[in-house]
Every structure is written in structure tokens, then in C-alpha cells.
Coordinates of C-alpha atoms in Angstrom, one line a residue:
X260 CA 134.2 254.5 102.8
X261 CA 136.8 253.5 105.3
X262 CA 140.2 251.3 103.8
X263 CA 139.9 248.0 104.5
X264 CA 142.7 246.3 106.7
X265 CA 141.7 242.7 106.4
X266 CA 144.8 241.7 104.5
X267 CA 147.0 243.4 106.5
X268 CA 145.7 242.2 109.9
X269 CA 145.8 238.7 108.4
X270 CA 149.7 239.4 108.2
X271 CA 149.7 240.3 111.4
X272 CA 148.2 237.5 113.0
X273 CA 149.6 234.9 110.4
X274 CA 153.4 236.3 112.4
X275 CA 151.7 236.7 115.5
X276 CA 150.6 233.4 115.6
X277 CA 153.4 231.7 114.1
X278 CA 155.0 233.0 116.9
X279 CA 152.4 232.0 119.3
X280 CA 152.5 228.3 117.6
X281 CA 156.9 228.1 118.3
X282 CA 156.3 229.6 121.8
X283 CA 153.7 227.1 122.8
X284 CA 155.6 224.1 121.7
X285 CA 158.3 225.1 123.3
X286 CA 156.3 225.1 126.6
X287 CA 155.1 222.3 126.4
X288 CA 158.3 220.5 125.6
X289 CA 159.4 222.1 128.9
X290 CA 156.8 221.3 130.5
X291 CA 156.7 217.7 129.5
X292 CA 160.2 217.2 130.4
X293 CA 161.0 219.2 133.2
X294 CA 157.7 218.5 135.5
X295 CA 156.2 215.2 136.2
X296 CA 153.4 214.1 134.3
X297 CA 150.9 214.8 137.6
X298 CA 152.5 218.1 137.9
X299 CA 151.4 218.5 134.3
X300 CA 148.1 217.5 134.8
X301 CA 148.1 219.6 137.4
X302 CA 148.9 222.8 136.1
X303 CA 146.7 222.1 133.0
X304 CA 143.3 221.6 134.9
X305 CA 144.4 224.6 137.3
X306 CA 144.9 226.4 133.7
X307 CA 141.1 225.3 132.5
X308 CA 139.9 226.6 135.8
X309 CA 141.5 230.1 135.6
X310 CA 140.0 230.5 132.6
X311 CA 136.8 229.6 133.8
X312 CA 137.4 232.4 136.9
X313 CA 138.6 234.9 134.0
X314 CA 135.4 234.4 131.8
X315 CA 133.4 235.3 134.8
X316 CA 134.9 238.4 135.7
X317 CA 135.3 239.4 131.8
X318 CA 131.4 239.5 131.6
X319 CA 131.7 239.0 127.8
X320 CA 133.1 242.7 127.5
X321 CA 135.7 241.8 124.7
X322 CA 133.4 240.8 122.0
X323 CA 130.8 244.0 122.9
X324 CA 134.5 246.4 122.0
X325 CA 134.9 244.2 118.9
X326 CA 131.6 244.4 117.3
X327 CA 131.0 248.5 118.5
X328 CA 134.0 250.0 118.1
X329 CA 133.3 249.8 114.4
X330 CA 130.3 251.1 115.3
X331 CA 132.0 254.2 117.2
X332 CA 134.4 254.8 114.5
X333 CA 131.3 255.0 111.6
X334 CA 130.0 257.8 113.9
X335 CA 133.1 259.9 114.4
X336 CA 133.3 259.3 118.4
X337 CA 136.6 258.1 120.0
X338 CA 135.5 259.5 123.4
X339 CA 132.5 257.1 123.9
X340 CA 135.4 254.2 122.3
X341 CA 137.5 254.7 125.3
X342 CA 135.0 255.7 127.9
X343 CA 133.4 251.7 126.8
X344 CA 137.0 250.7 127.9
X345 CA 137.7 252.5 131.0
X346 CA 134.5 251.5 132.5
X347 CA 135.0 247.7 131.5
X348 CA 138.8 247.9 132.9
X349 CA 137.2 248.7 135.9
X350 CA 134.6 246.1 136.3
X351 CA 137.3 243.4 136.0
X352 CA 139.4 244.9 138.4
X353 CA 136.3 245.7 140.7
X354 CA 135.3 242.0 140.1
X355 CA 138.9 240.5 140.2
X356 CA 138.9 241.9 143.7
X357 CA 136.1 240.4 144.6
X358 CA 137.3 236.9 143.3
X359 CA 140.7 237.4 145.0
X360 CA 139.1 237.6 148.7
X361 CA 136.6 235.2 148.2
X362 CA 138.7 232.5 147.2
X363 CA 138.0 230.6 149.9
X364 CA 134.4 229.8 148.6
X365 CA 135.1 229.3 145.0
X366 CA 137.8 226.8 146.1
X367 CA 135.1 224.1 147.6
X368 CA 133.9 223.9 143.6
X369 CA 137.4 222.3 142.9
X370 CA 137.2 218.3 142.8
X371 CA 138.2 216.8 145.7
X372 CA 141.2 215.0 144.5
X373 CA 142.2 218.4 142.5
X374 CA 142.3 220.0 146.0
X375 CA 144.1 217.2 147.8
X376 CA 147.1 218.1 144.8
X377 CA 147.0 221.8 145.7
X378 CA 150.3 221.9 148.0
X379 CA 149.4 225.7 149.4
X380 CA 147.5 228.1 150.0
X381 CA 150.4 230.6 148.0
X382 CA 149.0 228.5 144.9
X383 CA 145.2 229.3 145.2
X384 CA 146.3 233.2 145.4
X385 CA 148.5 233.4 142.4
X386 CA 145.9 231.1 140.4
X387 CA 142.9 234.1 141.1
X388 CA 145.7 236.7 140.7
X389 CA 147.0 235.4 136.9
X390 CA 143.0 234.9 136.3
X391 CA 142.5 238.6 136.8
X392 CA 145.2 239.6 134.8
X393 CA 144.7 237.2 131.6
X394 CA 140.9 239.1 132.1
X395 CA 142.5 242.3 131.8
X396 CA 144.7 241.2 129.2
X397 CA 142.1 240.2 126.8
X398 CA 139.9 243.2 127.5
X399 CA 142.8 245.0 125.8
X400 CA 142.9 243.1 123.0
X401 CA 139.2 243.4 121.9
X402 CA 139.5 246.8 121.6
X403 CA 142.6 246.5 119.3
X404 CA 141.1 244.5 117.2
X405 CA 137.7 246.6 117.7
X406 CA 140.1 249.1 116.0
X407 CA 141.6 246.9 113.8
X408 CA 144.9 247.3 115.0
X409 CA 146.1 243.6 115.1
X410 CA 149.6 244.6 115.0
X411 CA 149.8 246.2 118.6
X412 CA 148.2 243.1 119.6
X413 CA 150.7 241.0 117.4
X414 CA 153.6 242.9 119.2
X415 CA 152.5 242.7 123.0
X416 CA 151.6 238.8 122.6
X417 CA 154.8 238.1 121.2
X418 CA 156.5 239.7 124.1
X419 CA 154.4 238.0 126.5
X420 CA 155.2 234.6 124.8
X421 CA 158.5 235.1 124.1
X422 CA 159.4 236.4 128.1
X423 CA 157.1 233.4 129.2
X424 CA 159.1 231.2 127.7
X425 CA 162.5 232.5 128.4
X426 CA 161.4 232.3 132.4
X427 CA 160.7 229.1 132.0
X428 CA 163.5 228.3 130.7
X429 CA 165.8 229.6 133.2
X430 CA 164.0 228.3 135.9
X431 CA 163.6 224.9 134.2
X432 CA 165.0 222.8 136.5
X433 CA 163.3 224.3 140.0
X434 CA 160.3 225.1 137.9
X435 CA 156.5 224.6 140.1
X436 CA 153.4 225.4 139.6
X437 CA 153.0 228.0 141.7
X438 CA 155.9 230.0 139.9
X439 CA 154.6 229.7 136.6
X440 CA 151.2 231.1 137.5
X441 CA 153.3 233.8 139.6
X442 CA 154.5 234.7 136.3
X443 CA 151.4 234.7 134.6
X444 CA 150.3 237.4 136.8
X445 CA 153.5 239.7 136.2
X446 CA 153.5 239.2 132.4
X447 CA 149.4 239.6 131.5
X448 CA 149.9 242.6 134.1
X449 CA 152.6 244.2 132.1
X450 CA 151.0 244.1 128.6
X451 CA 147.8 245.2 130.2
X452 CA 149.7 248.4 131.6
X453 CA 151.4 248.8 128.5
X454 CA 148.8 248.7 125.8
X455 CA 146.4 251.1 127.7
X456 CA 148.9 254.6 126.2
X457 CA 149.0 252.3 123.1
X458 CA 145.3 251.8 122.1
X459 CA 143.8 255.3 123.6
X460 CA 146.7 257.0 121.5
X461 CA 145.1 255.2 118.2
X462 CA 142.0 255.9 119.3
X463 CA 142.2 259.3 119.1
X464 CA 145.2 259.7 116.9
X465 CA 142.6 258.6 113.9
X466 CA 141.1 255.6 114.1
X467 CA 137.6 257.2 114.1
X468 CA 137.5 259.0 110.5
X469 CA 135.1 257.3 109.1
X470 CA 131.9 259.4 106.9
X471 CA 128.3 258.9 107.5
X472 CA 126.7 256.1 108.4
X473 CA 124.6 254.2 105.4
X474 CA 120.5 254.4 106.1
X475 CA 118.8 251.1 106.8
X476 CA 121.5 250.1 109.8
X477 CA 120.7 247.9 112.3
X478 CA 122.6 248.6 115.2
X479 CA 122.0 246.6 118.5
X480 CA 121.8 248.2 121.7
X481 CA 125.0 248.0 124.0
X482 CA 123.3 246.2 126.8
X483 CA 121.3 243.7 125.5
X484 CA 124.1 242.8 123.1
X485 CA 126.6 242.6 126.3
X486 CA 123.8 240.6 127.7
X487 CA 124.3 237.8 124.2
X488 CA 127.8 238.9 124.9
X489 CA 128.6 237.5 128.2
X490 CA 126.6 234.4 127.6
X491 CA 128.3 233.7 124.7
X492 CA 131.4 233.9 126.9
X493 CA 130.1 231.4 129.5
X494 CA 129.4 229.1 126.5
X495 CA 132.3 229.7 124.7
X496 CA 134.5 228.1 127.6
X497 CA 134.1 225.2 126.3
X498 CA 136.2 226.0 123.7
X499 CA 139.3 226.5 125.9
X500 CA 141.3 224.1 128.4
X501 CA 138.6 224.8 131.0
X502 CA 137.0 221.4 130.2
X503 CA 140.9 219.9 131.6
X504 CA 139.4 221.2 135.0
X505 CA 136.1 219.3 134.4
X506 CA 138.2 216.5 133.4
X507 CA 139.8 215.8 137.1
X508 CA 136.6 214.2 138.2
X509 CA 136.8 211.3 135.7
X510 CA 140.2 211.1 134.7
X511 CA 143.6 210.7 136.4
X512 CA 145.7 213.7 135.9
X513 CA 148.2 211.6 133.7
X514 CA 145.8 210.5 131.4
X515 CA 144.9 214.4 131.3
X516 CA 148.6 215.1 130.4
X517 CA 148.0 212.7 127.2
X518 CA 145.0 214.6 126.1
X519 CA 146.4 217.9 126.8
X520 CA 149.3 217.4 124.4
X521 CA 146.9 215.6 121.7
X522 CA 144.7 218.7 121.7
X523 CA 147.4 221.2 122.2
X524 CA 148.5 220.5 118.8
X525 CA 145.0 220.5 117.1
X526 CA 144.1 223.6 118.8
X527 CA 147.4 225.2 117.4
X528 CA 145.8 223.8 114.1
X529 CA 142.9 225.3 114.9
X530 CA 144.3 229.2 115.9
X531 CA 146.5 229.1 113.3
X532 CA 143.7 228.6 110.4
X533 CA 141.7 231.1 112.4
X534 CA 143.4 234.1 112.1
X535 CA 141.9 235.1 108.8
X536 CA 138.4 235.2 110.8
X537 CA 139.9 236.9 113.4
X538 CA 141.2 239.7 111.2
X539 CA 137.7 239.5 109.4
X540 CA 135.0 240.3 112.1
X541 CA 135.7 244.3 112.7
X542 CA 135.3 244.1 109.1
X543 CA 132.2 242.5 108.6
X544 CA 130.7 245.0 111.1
X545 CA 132.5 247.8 109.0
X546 CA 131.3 247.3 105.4
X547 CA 127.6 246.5 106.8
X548 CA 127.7 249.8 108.7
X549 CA 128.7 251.1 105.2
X550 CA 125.8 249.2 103.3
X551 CA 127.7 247.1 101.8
X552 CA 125.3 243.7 102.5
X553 CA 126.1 242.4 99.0
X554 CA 129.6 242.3 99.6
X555 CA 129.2 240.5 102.7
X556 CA 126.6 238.0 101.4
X557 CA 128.8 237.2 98.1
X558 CA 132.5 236.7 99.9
X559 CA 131.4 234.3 103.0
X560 CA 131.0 231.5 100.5
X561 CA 134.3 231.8 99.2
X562 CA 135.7 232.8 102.1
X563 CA 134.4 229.6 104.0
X564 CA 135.2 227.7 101.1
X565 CA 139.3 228.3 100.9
X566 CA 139.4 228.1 104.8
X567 CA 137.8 224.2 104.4
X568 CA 140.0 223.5 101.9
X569 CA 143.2 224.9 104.0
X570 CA 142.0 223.0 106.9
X571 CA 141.8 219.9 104.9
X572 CA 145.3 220.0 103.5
X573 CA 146.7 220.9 107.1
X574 CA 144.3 217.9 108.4
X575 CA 146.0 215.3 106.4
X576 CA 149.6 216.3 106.9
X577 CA 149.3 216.6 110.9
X578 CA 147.2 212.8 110.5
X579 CA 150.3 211.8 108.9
X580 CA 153.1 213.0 110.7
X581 CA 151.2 213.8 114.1
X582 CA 153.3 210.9 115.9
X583 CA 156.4 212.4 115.1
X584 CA 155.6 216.0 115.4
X585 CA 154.2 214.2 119.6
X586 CA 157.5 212.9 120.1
X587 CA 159.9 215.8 119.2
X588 CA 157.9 218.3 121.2
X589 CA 158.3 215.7 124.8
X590 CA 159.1 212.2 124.5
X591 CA 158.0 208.6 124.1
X592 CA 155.7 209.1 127.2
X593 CA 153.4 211.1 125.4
X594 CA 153.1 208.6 122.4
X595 CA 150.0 207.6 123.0
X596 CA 148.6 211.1 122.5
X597 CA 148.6 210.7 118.8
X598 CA 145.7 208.0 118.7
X599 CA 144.0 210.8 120.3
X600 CA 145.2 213.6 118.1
X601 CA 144.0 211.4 115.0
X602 CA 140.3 211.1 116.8
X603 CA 140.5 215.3 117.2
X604 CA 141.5 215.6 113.8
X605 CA 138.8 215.8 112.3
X606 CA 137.1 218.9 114.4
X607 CA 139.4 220.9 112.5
X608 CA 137.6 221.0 108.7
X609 CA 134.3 221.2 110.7
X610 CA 135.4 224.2 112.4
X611 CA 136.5 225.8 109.2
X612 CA 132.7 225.8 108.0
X613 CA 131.3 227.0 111.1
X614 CA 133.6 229.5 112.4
X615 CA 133.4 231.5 109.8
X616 CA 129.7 231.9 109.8
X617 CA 129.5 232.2 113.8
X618 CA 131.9 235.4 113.3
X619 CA 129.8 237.0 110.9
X620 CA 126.5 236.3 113.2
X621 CA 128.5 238.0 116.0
X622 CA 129.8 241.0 113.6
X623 CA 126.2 241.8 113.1
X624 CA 123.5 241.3 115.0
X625 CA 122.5 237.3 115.2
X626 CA 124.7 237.3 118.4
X627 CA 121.9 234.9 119.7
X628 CA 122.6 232.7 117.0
X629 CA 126.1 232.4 117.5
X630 CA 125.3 231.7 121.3
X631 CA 122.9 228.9 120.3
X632 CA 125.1 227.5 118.0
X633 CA 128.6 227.4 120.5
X634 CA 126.0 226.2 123.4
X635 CA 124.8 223.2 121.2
X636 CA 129.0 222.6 121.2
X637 CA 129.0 222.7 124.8
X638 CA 126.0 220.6 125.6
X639 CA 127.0 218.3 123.1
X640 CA 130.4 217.9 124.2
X641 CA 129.7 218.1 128.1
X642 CA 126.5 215.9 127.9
X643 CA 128.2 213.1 126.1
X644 CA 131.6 212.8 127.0
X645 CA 131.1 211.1 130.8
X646 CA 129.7 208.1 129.5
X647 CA 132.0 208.1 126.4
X648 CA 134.9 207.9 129.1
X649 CA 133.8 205.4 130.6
X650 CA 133.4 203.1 127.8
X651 CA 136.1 204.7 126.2
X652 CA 138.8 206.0 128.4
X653 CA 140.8 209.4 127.9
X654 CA 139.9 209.0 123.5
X655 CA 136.2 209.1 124.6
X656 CA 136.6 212.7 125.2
X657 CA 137.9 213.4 121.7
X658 CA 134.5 211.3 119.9
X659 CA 132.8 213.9 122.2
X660 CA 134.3 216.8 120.3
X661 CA 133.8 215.5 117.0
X662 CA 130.6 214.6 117.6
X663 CA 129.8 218.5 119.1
X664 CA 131.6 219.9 116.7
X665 CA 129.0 217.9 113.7
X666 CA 126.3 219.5 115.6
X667 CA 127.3 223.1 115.6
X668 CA 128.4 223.0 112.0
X669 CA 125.0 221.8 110.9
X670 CA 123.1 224.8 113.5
X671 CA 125.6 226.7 111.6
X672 CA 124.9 226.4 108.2
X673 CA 121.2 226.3 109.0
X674 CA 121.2 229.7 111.1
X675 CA 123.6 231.1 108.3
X676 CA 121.4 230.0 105.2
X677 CA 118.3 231.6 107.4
X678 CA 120.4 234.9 107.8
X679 CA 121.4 234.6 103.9
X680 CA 124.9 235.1 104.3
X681 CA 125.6 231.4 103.4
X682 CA 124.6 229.3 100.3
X683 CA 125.9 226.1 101.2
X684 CA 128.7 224.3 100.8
X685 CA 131.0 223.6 97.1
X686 CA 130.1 220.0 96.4
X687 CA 133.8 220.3 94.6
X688 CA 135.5 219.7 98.6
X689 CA 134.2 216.5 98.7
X690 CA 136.6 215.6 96.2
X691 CA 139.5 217.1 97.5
X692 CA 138.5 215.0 100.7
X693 CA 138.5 211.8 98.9
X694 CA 142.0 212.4 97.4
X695 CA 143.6 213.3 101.1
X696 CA 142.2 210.5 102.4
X697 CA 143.8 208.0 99.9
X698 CA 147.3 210.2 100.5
X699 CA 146.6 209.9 104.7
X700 CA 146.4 206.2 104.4
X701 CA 149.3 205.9 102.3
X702 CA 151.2 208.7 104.8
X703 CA 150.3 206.7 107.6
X704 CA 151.7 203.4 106.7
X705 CA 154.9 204.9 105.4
X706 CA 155.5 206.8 108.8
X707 CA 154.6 203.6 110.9
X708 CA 157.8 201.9 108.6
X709 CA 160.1 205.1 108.4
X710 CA 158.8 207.1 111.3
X711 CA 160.8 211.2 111.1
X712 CA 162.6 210.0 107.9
X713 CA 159.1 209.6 106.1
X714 CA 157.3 213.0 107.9
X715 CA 160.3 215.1 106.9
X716 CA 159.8 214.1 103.6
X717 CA 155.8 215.0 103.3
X718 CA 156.5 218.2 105.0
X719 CA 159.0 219.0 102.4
X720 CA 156.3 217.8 99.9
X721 CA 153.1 219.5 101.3
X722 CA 153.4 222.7 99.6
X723 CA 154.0 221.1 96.3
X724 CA 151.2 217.8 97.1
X725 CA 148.8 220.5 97.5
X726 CA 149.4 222.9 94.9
X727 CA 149.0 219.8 92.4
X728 CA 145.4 218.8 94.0
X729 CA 144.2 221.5 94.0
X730 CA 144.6 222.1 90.4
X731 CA 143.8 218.7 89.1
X732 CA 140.5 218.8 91.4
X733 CA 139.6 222.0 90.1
X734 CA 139.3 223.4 93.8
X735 CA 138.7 226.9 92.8
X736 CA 137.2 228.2 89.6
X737 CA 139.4 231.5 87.4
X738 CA 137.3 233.6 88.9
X739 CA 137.2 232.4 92.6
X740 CA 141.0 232.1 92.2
X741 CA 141.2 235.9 91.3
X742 CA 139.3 236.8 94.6
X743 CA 141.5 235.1 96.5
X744 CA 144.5 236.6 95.1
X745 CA 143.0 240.4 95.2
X746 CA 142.5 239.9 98.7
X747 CA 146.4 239.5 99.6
X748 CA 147.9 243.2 99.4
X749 CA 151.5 242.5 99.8
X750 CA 153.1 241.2 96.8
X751 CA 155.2 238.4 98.2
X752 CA 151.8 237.2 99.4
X753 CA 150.2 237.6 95.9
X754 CA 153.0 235.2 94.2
X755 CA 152.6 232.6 96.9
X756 CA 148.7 233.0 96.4
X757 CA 148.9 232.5 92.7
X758 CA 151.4 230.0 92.9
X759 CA 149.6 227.5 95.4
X760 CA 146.0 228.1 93.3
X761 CA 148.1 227.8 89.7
X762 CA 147.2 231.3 88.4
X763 CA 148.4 234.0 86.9
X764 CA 149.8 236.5 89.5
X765 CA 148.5 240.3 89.5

């Protein structure tokens, strides 16, 4: 039985994306300030879209090195781990070429009025250029977190962030563009060429130790789960800022600006609640290859349970201080991006409850209904938002992600409850939900009066606001609290546990 890394990787990414969250703002209050707001637009949808040329050329090959280099290490073979990733490196690259001299064709599927913006051609080469790249990039980081290495990953991302953001900063005031996807390009290039020594050295340096393999396995085959893979990938685009670049034949790139700062900060949310999942999935696929299917079936409850709750807490304090938090990060010109935060809100808690169960379908082998359940998201959210626009405007686009987002969380917890890793949800969260919601509308009319002078003080308070809840709701039972805590290995991280969930540390 190998050791499990959960709790360390969750320490990992919890810096990682800390990190990731104080880079990010900063960018985007550079951004905000230092380009105009059509610039912004601009760069924004051209973003969406190079993630939409990345996910092509990708073919889905991250998530087929996170769910079988588990696989590879229960079997005792590195070489077949690495020779997965050579031969996917070189796909990308063999298909990045391809997208690099054929740009003149993939251009024509740009809006019109998104190509009339484009100043040159210089642009269109750097923007298939960083696309390639960010493929490669990602690539790399499913197989570290195939082999549950999330601090390599932690390490290079930060650098990339962290350089990023000191470019931009130097080159604030002549900023374009065109230079920052120039620099895209550099930077995804560099951690690309210097993770390769870093993940085949822990590949065979002794990741793969792992004893025999339990009887009774089901193991998909490679193809026909890269097959589920890649169009999971397609689907999953929706996901991303690609739907910015589906947004420039409705909307005017300023009113894209206002959404992109509004969902900037719930996504943020959103990655920042998720790394526990991410740090779970290698996992899952490790302790079912061990025959461990009790394990799994008894922890996703709980699991999905104290991410819901988290995301609820979080929810409230962002409702409450989101204006503030919008103003700080660019100015009053992005105001009106909080009426649309407070609409997004809300996709938040619903993602808590489905993520969870969409990473265990894709740590095993219900890949197809993780695929149905993200393309329901998609349809949902691309089927419904033109005509919400239009009656709507630029907030119409976040009632079409709530509204997707309600739809994939019910597929989810049906698909999950067929699969029997899911029992349903604790009846005990609608409580908690009732008490934030009397402490939102009281948060909300004390920031509209006080504006930062109120917010300062519920952030100060959040810790200890939460900590009381959740004890006089009765959140978590003794033993559900002691789960919880035996989860976190570091002891720092046991106190906090046990403090926030009023028990006993251990």
C-alpha cells in the first residue's frame, strides 16, 4: 500500500494557489489601469481564444497522465510513464506547428469586429505561439500531478506567475497586447523546458514503488479513455475565459471588461476551493487500484460535504465585501462588475457539490459521465445565454452560468448516486445557508453605508463568524470532525482544523 500524499499536496496547492490568487490580482489591477478598457477586452477574448487553439492541440492528453500514471506506478513501470509523455509532447508540438502555419485559416473563425481590433499580423503569430506553449505547459503538469508531485508544479507556476507579473510591471506604461502574449510564449516555454529533467528524474528516481495490484480492477483502455479524454477537454472549455471570445459577437468589448473582472474574482473563488480536489484525483485512482472501494465510497460524502460548507462561508464574505475588494484591485470604472459578481456567486456552492463527484468519475472509469455532466454545463450555458443578453445585457451571461451550473450539479449527484460513491447531500447545510444569508443581507447594507471601513471589519471577523456557526449549527458531527482533522498531517494545520470545527486537536 502506497503513502498517501493528499494532505501534503493540499499544502502545496493551498501556497501555490495563494500565490496564484496575489499574482492574478495584481494583473489585473495592471491591466485595468494601465490599458484601456477595449484593450482589455481585447486581450481577454484573444485569451478565451488561445485557449480554445490550446485545447485542440492538447487532445485531452493531460487528464489520460493523471488518471494512468497511478496506474503505471501500481504496476512497477516508469518507462511506459515517460514514454506516455514523450510521445504526447510530441503531438502538441507536431500539432502546434501545424496551427502556427495555418493561421491564416483559423483566423476567418474570429468575429468580424474582433478582427477589425487585431492591429497586426505580429499579434496573430504570438497569440498561436503562447497557445502552443500554455499546451505544452499543461501537458507537464498532468503528469506531476499523475505522480502526485504537486510541489514541482507549485514551484514552476509560481515562477511563471511571479516573472509574469514583474514584466508587466516594468513594461507598464508601453505595455500592448502583443507583448504580453510575446511573453506568454517565453515564460510557458521555459517551465515546459525546465520541468521535463524534473518529472522524468521522479519518475524514475521512485515514484513507481508501488506492490501488486488488487484483483477485481477495472482499468480502462488508454485509447478509448483518451477518446472520453479529449472530449471532455473540448467540453470543458467552457469552463475557461474561452467563452470571452464567444462573447465579442454580442457584447462590446467594454462591457466584456466588466464581466471579466466580475468572474475573475469568482473563478479565484472557485480555484482556490478546488485544490483539495485537485490534490484528490491521483488518489482516488490510487486507493481503488489498491481495493480500497470502501474508503472511497465512505469519504466523498464528507469530503463534498466540508467543501460546500467552505464554499458557503467564502460565498457570503465575497457577496459582502465584493464591491470593495472590485474597486481596490482597478477603479471606480469597474464598479459595476460587482452586480455581476453577486449574480456569479452563487455557481460557487454548486460547484463544491459537483466537482467533487465529476473528479472521482474521472479518477475511475465513469469518464463518460463526467463528459455528460460538464457538456450539460456547456449546452446549458452556451444555449441560453444569447437570448439572456439580450433581455438582460452583460448580467444575462452570469443567470446563464447559474442556471448551467444547477443543471450539472443535479446530473452530478444523479450519475454519482448511480455509481454509489454519493449518498446525497447533509440536510444540516441548509441551515448553515439560512444563517449566511440573514449575515449577507445585514453585510450588505452595512458596506453600502461604510463601504472598506465595514469589509475590513468582516474580514477580520470571518474566521471567528464562522468558527461560531459552525458550532452552533452543528455543521459536523464528533465523528465527522475527527476525519477532518486526521486528514491534515502538518500540525499547524491540525490546530487551525480543530480550532475552526471546535474540537479537540490530535
Amino acid at each position: 500500500m502506497t503513502r498517501s500524499k493528499i494532505a501534503e499536496n493540499t499544502i502545496f496547492l493551498t501556497v501555490s494557489g495563494a500565490a496564484s490568487v496575489l499574482f492574478t490580482l495584481a494583473q489585473l489591477s495592471i491591466l485595468t489601469r494601465f490599458l484601456s478598457v477595449d484593450d482589455v477586452g481585447l486581450f481577454v477574448t484573444l485569451r478565451g481564444f488561445s485557449l480554445l487553439l490550446g485545447a485542440v492541440i492538447l487532445l485531452g492528453l493531460p487528464q489520460v497522465l493523471v488518471r494512468f500514471f497511478p496506474t503505471f506506478e501500481a504496476r512497477n513501470d516508469a518507462r511506459k510513464a515517460i514514454l506516455v509523455f514523450v510521445l504526447s509532447s510530441a503531438a502538441v508540438v507536431v500539432l502546434g506547428a501545424g496551427l502556427y502555419f495555418s493561421s491564416g485559416l483559423w483566423e476567418r473563425l474570429m468575429p468580424a469586429g474582433l478582427r477589425g481590433l487585431i492591429a497586426s499580423r505580429e499579434l496573430i503569430a504570438w497569440l498561436a505561439l503562447s497557445s502552443v506553449t500554455l499546451a505544452l505547459k499543461m501537458l507537464l503538469y498532468g503528469g506531476f500531478s499523475g505522480l502526485r508531485e504537486m510541489r514541482l508544479q507549485m514551484l514552476l507556476e509560481i515562477v511563471y506567475l511571479a516573472a509574469l507579473t514583474a514584466y508587466m510591471i516594468a513594461e507598464r506604461d508601453r505595455l500592448t497586447v502583443e507583448m504580453l502574449f510575446a511573453a506568454m510564449f517565453v515564460l510557458n516555454l521555459g517551465v515546459f523546458a525546465a520541468g521535463i529533467p524534473l518529472l522524468v528524474k521522479r519518475a524514475r528516481g521512485g515514484a513507481f514503488t508501488a506492490g501488486a495490484v488488487s484483483e477485481g480492477i477495472v482499468v480502462p483502455g488508454l485509447f478509448s479513455y483518451w477518446a472520453g479524454s479529449f472530449c471532455l477537454s473540448i467540453v470543458a472549455l467552457a469552463f475557461t475565459d474561452v467563452d470571452r471570445f464567444v462573447m465579442s459577437s454580442v457584447l462590446p468589448m467594454a462591457s466584456i471588461s466588466l464581466f471579466h473582472v466580475a468572474s475573475r474574482v469568482d473563478v479565484l473563488l472557485k480555484r482556490f476551493l478546488g485544490l483539495p480536489i485537485l490534490a484528490a484525483q491521483p488518489e482516488i485512482t490510487r486507493v481503488y487500484e489498491e481495493g480500497r472501494w470502501d474508503d472511497i465510497a465512505g469519504r466523498i460524502g464528507l469530503f463534498t460535504k466540508g467543501l460546500v460548507a467552505g464554499a458557503l462561508l467564502c460565498t457570503a464574505l465575497f457577496a459582502v465585501i465584493g464591491r470593495d475588494v472590485i474597486v481596490l484591485l482597478t477603479d471606480t470604472t469597474y464598479a459595476a462588475s460587482y452586480r455581476i459578481l453577486l449574480i456569479l456567486l452563487p455557481t460557487v456552492p454548486l460547484a463544491a457539490i459537483s466537482a467533487p463527484l465529476m473528479a472521482t468519475m474521472r479518477s475511475l472509469h465513469f469518464i463518460k459521465w463526467a463528459v455528460i455532466c460538464d457538456f450539460l454545463w456547456m449546452a446549458g450555458y452556451f444555449g441560453t445565454f444569447v437570448p439572456l443578453v439580450s433581455a438582460m445585457g452583460v448580467e444575462g451571461m452570469a443567470v446563464s452560468q447559474v442556471l448551467a451550473s444547477i443543471v450539472q450539479m443535479a446530473a452530478a449527484i444523479v450519475l454519482a448516486k448511480r455509481g454509489g460513491f454519493f449518498g446525497g447531500i447533509d440536510p444540516r447545510l441548509g441551515r448553515l445557508l439560512a444563517a449566511l444569508a440573514v449575515v449577507v443581507a445585514c453585510g450588505m447594507f452595512a458596506t453600502s453605508r461604510v463601504h472598506l471601513y465595514a469589509s475590513i471589519v468582516f474580514v477580520a471577523a470571518a474566521p471567528f463568524a464562522a468558527r461560531f456557526i459552525i458550532a452552533r449549527l452543528g455543521v459536523f458531527e464528533p465523528g465527522e470532525k475527527e476525519q477532518i482533522i486526521d486528514l491534515v498531517k502538518v500540525k499547524a494545520g491540525r490546530r487551525i482544523a480543530a480550532w475552526m470545527l471546535s474540537a479537540a486537536a490530535r
